[in-house]
Short mmCIF file of C-alpha atoms in Angstrom, two decimals:
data_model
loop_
_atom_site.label_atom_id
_atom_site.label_comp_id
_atom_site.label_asym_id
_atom_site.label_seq_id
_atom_site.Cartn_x
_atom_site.Cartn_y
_atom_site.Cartn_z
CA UNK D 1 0.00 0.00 0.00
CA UNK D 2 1.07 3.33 -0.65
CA UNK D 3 1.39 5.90 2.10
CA UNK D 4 -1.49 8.30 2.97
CA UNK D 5 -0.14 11.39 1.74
CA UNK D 6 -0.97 14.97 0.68
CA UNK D 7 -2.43 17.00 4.01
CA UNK D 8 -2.59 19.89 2.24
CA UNK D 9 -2.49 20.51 -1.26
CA UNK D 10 0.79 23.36 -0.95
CA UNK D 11 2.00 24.22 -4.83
CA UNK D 12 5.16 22.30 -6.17
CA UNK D 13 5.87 23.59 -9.40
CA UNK D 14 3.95 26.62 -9.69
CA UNK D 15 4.93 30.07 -8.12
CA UNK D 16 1.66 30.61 -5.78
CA UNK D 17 -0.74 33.19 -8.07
CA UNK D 18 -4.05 32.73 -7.59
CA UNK D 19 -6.40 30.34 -5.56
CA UNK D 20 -9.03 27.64 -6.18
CA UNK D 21 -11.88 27.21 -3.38
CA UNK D 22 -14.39 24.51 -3.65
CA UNK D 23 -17.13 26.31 -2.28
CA UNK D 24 -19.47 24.19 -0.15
CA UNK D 25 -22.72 26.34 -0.98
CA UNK D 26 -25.24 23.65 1.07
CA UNK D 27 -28.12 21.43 -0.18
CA UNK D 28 -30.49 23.99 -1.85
CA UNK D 29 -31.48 26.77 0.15
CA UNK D 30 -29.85 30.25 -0.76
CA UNK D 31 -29.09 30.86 2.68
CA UNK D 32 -27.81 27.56 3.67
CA UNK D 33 -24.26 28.58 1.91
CA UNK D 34 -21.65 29.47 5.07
CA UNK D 35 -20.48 33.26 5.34
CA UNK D 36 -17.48 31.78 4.46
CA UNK D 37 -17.77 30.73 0.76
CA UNK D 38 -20.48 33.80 0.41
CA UNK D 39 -17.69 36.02 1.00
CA UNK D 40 -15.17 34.07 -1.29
CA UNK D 41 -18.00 34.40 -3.97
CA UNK D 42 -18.37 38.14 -3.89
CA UNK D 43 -14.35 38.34 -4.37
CA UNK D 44 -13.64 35.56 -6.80
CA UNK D 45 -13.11 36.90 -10.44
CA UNK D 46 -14.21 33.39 -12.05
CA UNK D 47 -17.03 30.99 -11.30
CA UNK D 48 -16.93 27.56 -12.32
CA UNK D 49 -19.93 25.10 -11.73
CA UNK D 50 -20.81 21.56 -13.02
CA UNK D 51 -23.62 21.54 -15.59
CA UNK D 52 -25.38 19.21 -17.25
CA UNK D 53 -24.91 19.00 -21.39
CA UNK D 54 -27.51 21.76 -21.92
CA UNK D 55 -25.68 24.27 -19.79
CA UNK D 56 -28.31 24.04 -17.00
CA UNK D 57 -26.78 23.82 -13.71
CA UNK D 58 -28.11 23.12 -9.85
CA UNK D 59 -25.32 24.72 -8.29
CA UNK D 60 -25.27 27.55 -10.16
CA UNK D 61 -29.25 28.14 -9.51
CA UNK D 62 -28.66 27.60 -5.70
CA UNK D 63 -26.41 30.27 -5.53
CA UNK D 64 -27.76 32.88 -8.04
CA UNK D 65 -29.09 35.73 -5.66
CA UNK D 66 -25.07 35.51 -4.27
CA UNK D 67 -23.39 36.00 -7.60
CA UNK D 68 -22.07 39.17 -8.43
CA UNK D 69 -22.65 40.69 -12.11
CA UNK D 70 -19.79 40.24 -14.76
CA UNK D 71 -17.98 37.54 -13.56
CA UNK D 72 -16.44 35.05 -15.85
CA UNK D 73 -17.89 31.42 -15.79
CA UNK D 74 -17.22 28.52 -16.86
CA UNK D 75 -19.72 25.68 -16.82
CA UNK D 76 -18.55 22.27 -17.09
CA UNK D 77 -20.51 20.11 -18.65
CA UNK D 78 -20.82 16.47 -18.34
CA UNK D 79 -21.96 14.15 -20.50
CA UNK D 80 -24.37 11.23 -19.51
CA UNK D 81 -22.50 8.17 -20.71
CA UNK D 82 -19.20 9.46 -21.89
CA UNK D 83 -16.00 9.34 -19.93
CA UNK D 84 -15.55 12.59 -17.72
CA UNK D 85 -11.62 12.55 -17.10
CA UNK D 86 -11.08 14.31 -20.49
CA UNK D 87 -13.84 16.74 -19.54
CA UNK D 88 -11.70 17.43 -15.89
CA UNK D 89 -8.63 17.82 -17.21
CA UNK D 90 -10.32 20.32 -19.86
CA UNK D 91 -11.82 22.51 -17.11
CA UNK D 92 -8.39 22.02 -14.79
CA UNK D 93 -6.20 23.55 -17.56
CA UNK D 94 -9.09 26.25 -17.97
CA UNK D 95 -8.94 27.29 -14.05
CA UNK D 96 -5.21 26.84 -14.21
CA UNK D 97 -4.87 29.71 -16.83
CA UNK D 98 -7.09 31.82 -14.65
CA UNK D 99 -4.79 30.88 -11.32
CA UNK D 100 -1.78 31.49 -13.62
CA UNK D 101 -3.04 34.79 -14.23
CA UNK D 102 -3.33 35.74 -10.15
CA UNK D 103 -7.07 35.13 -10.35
CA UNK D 104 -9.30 33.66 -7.96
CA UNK D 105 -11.57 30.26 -9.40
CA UNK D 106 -14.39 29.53 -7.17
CA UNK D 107 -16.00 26.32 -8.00
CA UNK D 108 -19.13 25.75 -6.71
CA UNK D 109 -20.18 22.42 -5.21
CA UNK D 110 -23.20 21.23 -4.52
CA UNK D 111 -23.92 20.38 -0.07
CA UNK D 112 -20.00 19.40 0.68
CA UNK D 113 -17.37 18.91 -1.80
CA UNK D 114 -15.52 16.27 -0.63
CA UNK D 115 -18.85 14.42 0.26
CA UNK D 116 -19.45 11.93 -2.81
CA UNK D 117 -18.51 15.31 -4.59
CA UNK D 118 -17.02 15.73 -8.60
CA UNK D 119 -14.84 18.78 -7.09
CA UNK D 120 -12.38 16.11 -5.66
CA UNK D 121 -11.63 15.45 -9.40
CA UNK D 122 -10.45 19.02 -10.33
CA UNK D 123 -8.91 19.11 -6.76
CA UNK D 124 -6.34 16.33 -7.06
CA UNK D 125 -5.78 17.82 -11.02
CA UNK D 126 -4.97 20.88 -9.60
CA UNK D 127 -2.87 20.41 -7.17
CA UNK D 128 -1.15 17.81 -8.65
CA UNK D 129 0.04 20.77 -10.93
CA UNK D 130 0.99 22.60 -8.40
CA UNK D 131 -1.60 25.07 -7.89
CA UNK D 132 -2.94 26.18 -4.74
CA UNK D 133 -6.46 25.08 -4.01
CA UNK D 134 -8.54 25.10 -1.06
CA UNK D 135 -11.63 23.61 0.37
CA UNK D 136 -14.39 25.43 1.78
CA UNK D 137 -16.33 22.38 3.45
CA UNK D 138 -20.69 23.05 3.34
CA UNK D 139 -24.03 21.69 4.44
CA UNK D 140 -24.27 18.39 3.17
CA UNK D 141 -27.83 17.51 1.65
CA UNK D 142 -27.61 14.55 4.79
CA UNK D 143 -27.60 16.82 7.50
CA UNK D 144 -30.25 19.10 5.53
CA UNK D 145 -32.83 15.80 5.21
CA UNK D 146 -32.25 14.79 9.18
CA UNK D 147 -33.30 18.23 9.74
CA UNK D 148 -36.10 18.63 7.53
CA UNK D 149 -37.34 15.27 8.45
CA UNK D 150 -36.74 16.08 12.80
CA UNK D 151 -34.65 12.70 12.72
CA UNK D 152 -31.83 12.94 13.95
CA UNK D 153 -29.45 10.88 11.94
CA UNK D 154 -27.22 9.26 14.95
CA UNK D 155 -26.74 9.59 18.79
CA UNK D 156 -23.80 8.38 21.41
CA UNK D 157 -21.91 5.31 20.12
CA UNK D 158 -24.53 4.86 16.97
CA UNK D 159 -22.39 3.55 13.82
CA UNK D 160 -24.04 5.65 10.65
CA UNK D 161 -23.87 4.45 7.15
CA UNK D 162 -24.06 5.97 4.28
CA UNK D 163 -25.14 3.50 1.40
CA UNK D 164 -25.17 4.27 -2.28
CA UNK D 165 -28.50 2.63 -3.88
CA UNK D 166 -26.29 1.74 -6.61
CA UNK D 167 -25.02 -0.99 -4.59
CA UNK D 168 -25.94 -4.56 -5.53
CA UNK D 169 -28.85 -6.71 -3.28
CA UNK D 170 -26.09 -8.89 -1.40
CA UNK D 171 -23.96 -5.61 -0.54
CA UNK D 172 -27.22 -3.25 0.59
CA UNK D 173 -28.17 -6.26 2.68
CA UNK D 174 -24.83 -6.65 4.46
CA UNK D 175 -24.41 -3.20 5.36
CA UNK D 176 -27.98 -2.21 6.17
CA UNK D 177 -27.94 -5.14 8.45
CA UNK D 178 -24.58 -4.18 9.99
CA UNK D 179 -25.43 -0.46 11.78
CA UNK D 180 -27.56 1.38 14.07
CA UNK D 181 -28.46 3.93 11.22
CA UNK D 182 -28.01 4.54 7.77
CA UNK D 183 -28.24 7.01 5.24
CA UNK D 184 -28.85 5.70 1.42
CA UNK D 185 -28.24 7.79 -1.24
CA UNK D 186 -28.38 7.89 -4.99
CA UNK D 187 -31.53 6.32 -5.42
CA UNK D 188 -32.79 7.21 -8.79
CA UNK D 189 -33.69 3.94 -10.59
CA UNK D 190 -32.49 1.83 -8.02
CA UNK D 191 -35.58 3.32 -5.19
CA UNK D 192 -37.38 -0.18 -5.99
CA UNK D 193 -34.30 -2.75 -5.33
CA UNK D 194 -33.52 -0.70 -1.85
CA UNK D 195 -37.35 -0.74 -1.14
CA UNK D 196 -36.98 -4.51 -1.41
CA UNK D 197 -33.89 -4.65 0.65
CA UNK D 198 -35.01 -2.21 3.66
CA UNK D 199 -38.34 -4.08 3.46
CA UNK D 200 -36.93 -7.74 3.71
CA UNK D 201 -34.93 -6.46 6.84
CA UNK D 202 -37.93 -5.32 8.21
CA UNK D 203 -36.58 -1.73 8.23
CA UNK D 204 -39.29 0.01 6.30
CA UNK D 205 -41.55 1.40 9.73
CA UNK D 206 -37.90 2.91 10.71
CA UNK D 207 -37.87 4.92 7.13
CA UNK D 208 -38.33 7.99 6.45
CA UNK D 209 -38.29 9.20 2.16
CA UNK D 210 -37.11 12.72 1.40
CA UNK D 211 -36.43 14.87 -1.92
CA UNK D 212 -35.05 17.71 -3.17
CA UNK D 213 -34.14 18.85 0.95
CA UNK D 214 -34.73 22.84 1.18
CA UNK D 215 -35.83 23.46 -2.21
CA UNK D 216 -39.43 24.61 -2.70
CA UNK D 217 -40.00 21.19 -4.37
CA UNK D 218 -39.33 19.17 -1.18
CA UNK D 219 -41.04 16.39 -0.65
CA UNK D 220 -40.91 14.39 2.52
CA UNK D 221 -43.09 10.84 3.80
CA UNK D 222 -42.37 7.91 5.51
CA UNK D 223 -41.59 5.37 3.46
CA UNK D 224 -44.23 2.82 4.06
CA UNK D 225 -46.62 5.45 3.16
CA UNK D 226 -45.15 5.84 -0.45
CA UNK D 227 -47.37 3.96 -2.89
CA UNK D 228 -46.00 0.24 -4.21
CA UNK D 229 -45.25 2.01 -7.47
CA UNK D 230 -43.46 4.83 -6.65
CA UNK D 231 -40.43 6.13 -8.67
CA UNK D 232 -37.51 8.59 -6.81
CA UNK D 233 -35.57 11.20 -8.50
CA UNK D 234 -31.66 11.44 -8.61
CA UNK D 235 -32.16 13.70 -5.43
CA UNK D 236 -33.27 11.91 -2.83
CA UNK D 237 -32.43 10.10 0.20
CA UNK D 238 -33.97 7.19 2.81
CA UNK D 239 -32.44 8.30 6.16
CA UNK D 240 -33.19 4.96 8.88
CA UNK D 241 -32.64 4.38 12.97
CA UNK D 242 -32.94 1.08 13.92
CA UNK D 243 -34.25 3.03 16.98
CA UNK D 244 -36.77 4.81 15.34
CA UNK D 245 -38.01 7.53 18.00
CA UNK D 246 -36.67 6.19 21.03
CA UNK D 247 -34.35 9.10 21.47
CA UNK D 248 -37.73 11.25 22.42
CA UNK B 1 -42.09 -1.82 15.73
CA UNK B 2 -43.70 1.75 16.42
CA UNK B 3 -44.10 3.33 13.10
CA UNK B 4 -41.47 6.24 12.48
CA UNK B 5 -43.23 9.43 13.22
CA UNK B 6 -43.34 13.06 13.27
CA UNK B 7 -42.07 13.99 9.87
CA UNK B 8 -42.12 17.70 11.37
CA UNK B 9 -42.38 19.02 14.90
CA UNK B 10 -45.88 20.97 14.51
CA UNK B 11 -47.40 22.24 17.52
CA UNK B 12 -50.03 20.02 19.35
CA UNK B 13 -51.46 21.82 22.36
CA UNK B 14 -49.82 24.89 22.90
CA UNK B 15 -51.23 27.52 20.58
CA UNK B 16 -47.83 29.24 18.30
CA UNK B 17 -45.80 31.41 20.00
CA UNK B 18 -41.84 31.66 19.58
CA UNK B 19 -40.29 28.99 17.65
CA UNK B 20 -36.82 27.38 19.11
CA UNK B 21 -34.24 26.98 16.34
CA UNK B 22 -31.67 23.98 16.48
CA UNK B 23 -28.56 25.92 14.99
CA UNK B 24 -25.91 24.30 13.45
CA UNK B 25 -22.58 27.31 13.77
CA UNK B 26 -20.00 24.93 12.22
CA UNK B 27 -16.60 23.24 13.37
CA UNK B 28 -15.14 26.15 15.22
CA UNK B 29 -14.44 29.25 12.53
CA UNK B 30 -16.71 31.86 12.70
CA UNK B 31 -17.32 32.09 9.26
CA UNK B 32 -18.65 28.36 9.03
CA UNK B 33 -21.89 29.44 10.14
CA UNK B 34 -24.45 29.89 7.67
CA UNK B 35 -26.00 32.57 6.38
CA UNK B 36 -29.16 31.38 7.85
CA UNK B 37 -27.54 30.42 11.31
CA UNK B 38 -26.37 33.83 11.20
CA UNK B 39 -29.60 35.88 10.50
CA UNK B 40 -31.98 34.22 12.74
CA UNK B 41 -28.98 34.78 15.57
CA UNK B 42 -29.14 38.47 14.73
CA UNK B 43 -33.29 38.28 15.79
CA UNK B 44 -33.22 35.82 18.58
CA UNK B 45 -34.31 37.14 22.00
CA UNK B 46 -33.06 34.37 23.62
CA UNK B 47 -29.98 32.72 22.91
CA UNK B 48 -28.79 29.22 24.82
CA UNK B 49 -26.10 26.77 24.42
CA UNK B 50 -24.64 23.68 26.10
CA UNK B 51 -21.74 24.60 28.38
CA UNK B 52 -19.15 22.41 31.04
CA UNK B 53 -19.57 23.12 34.43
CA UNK B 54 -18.07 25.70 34.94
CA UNK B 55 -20.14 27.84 32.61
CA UNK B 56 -17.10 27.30 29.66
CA UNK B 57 -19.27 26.95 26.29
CA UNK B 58 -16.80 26.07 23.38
CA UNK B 59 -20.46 26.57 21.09
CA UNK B 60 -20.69 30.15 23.19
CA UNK B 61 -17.56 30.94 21.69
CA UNK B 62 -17.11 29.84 17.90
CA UNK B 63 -20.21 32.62 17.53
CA UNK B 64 -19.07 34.49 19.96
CA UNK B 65 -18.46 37.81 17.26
CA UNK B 66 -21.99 37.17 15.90
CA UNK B 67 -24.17 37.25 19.07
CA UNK B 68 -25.34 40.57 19.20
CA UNK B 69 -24.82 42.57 22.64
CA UNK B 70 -27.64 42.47 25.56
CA UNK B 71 -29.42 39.14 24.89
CA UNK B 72 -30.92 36.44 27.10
CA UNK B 73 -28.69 33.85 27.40
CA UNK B 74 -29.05 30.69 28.84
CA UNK B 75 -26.32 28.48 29.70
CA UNK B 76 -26.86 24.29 29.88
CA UNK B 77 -24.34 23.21 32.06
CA UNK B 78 -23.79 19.70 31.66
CA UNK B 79 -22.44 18.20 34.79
CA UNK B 80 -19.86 14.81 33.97
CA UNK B 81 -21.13 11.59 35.33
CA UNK B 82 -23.88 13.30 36.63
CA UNK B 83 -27.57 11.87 34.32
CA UNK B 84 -28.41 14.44 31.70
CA UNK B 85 -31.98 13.87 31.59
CA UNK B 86 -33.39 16.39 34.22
CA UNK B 87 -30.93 18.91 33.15
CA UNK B 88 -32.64 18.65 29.56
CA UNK B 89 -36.19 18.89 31.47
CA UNK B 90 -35.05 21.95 33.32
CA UNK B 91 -33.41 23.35 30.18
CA UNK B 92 -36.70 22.67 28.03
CA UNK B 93 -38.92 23.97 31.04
CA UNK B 94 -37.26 27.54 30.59
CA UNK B 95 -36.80 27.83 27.40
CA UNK B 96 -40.45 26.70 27.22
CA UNK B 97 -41.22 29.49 29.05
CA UNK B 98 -39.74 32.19 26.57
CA UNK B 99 -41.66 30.57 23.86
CA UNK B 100 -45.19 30.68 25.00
CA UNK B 101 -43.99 34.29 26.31
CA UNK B 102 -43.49 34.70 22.26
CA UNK B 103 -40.08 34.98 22.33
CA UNK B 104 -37.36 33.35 19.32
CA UNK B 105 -34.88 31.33 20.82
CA UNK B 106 -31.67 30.23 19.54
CA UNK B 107 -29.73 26.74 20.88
CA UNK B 108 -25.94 26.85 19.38
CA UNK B 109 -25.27 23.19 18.46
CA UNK B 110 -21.30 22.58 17.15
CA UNK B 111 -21.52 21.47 13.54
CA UNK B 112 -24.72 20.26 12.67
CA UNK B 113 -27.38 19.84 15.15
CA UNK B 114 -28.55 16.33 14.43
CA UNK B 115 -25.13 14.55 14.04
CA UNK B 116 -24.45 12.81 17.01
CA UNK B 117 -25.63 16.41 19.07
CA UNK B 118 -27.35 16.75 22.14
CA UNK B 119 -29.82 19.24 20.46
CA UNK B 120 -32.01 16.35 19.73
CA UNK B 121 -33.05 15.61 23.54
CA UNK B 122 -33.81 19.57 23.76
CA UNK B 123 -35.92 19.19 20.21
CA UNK B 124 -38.11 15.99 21.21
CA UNK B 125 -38.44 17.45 24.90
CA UNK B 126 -40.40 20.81 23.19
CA UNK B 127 -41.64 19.44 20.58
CA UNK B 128 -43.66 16.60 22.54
CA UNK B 129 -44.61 19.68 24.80
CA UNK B 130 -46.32 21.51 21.29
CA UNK B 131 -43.87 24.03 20.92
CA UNK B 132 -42.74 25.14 17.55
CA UNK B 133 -39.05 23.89 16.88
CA UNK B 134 -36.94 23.66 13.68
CA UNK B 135 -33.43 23.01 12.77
CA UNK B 136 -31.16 24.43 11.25
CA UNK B 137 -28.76 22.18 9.49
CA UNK B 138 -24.92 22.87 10.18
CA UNK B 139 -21.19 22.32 8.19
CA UNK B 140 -20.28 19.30 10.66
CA UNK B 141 -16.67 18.21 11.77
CA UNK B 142 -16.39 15.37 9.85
CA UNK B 143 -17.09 17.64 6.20
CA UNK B 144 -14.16 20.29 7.96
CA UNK B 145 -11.56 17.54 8.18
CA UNK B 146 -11.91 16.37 5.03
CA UNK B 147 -11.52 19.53 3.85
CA UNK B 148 -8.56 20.75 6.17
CA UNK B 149 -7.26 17.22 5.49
CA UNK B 150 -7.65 17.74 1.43
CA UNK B 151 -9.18 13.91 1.69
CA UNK B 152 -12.16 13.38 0.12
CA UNK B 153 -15.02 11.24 2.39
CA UNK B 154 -16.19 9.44 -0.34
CA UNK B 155 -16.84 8.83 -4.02
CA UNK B 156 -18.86 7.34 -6.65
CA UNK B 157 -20.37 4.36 -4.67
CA UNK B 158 -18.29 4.04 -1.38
CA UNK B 159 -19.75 3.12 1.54
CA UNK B 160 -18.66 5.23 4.35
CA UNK B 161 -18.99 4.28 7.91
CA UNK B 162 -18.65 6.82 10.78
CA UNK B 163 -17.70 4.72 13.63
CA UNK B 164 -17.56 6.10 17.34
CA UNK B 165 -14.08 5.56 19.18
CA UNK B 166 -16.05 3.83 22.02
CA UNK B 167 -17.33 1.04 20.68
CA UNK B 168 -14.95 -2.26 21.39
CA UNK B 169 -12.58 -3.95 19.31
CA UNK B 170 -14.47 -6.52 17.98
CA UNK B 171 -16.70 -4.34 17.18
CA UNK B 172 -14.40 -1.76 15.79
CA UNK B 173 -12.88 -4.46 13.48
CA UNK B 174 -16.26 -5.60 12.12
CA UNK B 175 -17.17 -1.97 10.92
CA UNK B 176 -13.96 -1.09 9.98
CA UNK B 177 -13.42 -4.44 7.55
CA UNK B 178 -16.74 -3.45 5.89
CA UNK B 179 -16.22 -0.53 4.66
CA UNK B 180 -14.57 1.69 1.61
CA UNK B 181 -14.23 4.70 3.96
CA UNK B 182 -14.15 5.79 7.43
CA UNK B 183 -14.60 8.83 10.17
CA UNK B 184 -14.17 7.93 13.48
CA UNK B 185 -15.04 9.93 16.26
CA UNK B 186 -14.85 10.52 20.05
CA UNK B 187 -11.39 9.36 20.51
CA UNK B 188 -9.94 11.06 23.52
CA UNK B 189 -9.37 7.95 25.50
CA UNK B 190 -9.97 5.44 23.34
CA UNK B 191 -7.10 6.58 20.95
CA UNK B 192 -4.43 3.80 21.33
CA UNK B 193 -7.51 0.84 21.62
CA UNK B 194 -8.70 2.55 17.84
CA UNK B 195 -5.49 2.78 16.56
CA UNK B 196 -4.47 -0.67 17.35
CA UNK B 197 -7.57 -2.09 15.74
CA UNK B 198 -6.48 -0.09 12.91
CA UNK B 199 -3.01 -1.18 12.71
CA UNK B 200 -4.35 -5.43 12.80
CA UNK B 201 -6.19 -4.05 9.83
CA UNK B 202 -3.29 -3.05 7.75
CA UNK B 203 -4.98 0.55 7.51
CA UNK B 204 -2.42 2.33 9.26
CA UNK B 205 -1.10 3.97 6.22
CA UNK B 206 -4.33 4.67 4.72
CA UNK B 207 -5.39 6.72 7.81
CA UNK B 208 -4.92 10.57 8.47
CA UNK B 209 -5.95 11.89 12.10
CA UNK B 210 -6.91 15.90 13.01
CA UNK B 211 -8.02 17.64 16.08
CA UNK B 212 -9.85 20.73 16.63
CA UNK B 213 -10.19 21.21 12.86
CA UNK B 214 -10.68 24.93 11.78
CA UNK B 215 -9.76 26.33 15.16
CA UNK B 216 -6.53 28.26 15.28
CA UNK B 217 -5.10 25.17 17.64
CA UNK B 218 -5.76 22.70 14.65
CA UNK B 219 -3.29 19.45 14.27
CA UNK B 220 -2.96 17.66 11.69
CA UNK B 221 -0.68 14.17 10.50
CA UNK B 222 -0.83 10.80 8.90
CA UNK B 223 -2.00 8.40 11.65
CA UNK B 224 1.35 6.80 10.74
CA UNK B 225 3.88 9.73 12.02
CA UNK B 226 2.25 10.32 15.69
CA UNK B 227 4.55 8.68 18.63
CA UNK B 228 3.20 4.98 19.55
CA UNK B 229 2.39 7.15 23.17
CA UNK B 230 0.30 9.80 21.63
CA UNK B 231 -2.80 10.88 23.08
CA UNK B 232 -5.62 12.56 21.17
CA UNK B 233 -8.37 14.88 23.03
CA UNK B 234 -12.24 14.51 22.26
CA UNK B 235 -12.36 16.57 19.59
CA UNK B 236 -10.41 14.72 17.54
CA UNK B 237 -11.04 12.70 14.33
CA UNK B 238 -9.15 9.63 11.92
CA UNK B 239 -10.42 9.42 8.76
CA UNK B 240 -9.52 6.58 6.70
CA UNK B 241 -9.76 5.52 2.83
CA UNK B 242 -9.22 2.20 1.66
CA UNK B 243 -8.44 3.33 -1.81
CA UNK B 244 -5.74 5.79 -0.30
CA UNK B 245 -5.32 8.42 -3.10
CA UNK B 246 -6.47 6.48 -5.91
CA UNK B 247 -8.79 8.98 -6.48
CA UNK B 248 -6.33 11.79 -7.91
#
């Protein structure tokens, strides 16, 4: 195994010009963005955001009352179904003419970006050229649903997992039946298989569905109360406690 | 099973008076507080916060520049060994008590409220008694290491455990041998018991630790360079990738 290395990301090659953040700007809500990466916003003289192919991008609506007029931008967009590392190291040379130039990039991340987050991507590019790049850690959308939902997500020595749905049936099972609480993301297309899973553990009065956290399109419901049919979006989350309320 | 409830806290009996906000201020710098955090801090009437003792609130002073001058404060002194429950009900009695008198009151919760915080006994205490409670989610510890750390949590579909220092070895090595990635939390004393659980893992080199992340007395090393007598305090944290780097 290789050792553990980078704790910081300090230039190599590069004589330090300008700065990358990955702004942390929270789940949805204007306001949930930190004073922090607000004020790194107002300064920075490019934004860059992830997009989808038509240009339309989450992050860059959440934050859109807190962006300055004129700025440069630069959306990145990725491409359902084709490779994305020649897309990063596009967008990383992009940024890295801006830093070269002694401007600040701010690149906007959806909740936290080093929490299942693409910024990670143009992080290690970065400083693996040796610019200087900082993270500006934010509201994760988990923390957001526990506190929509008034569920806490775990208590004292409670072990908390947080499950992808794309997992397979054999992998969901193991870890949902291995922890005190749980968090599974990504559901998408795969809301029916972990229905099936949390259901077969006998997990599904413990549930509690949730969508688009803090937007005005939230939807919340336990999940036994969702109809046999029902479909989730990308955007969504099943937060459980073995527990249930027993922390009341 | 009981059937997982109240999907919000809306008042039952009491008719609405002053709500109670759950504030999550962050890992320790000021500016980690949200935007939201911060404004309804500005208009609280009442502002209250865990504290040791002695009256020593480290929540009291991470906001300590944002709490405007002349407010109510309430201080919930949490006595060591001592049971926490009627200190709750006393705590929830009075701030009860500004509420129905209409008043807003603010409880500072470290990071995010309902990650492994005490807020939640304070929330299900007023909201069983009908009072009008919400909570504001929070950038937690475990999102400010990463960051400070430049490790991502997670990616893609990782599972990622967080795993409290007290649990015991075997159960330690269970979680720990299941997983992709790793936080785990509440060291202080259970430091060398963790750490040697990690080492029979072969881990050791994928493992970075940090205390008091953010705050000007922040510490930071790969699990592998501390001293086989080092001692870590409570607020303390090892995070731990299986993949290592692999993701730059």
């Amino acid at each position: 195994m290789n050792r553990a290395e980078p704790l910081s990301a300090s230039p190599q090659s590069h004589p330090v010009t300008g700065t990358a953040y990955g702004l942390g700007i929270g789940p949805g809500e204007p306001d949930l963005i930190t004073l922090k990466a607000y004020n790194i916003l107002q300064k920075a003289d490019v934004i860059a955001y992830p997009a989808l192919e038509d240009g339309v991008s989450l992050a860059r609506q959440i934050v859109d009352t807190h962006i300055p007029k004129g700025r440069t931008e630069i959306a990145i967009r990725i491409e359902m179904g084709k490779p994305a590392d020649p897309i990063y190291d596009a967008a990383a040379l992009e940024i890295g003419q801006h830093l070269a130039a002694g401007k600040t990039v701010a690149v906007l991340c959806e909740g936290d970006p080093f929490f299942y987050g693409s910024f990670m991507y143009l992080y290690g590019r970065l400083a693996d050229a040796g610019h200087s790049v900082e993270t500006v850690p934010g509201v994760s959308s988990m923390m957001a649903c526990a506190a929509q939902l008034g569920a806490p997500l775990a208590a004292k020595n409670d072990v908390l997992q947080v499950i992808p749905g794309p997992l397979d049936k054999d992998r969901l099972r193991t870890q949902l039946g291995n922890t005190d609480a749980a968090a599974i993301i990504k559901l998408g297309r795969h809301f029916t298989k972990v229905r099936d899973v949390i259901n077969e553990l006998g997990l599904t009065d413990r549930a509690r569905y949730i969508e688009r956290a803090t937007l005005d399109s939230q939807k919340m419901v336990p999940l036994a109360d969702l109809p046999a049919d029902a479909t989730a979006p990308y955007f969504s989350m099943i937060l459980i406690h073995r527990r249930g309320d027993a922390w009341r």
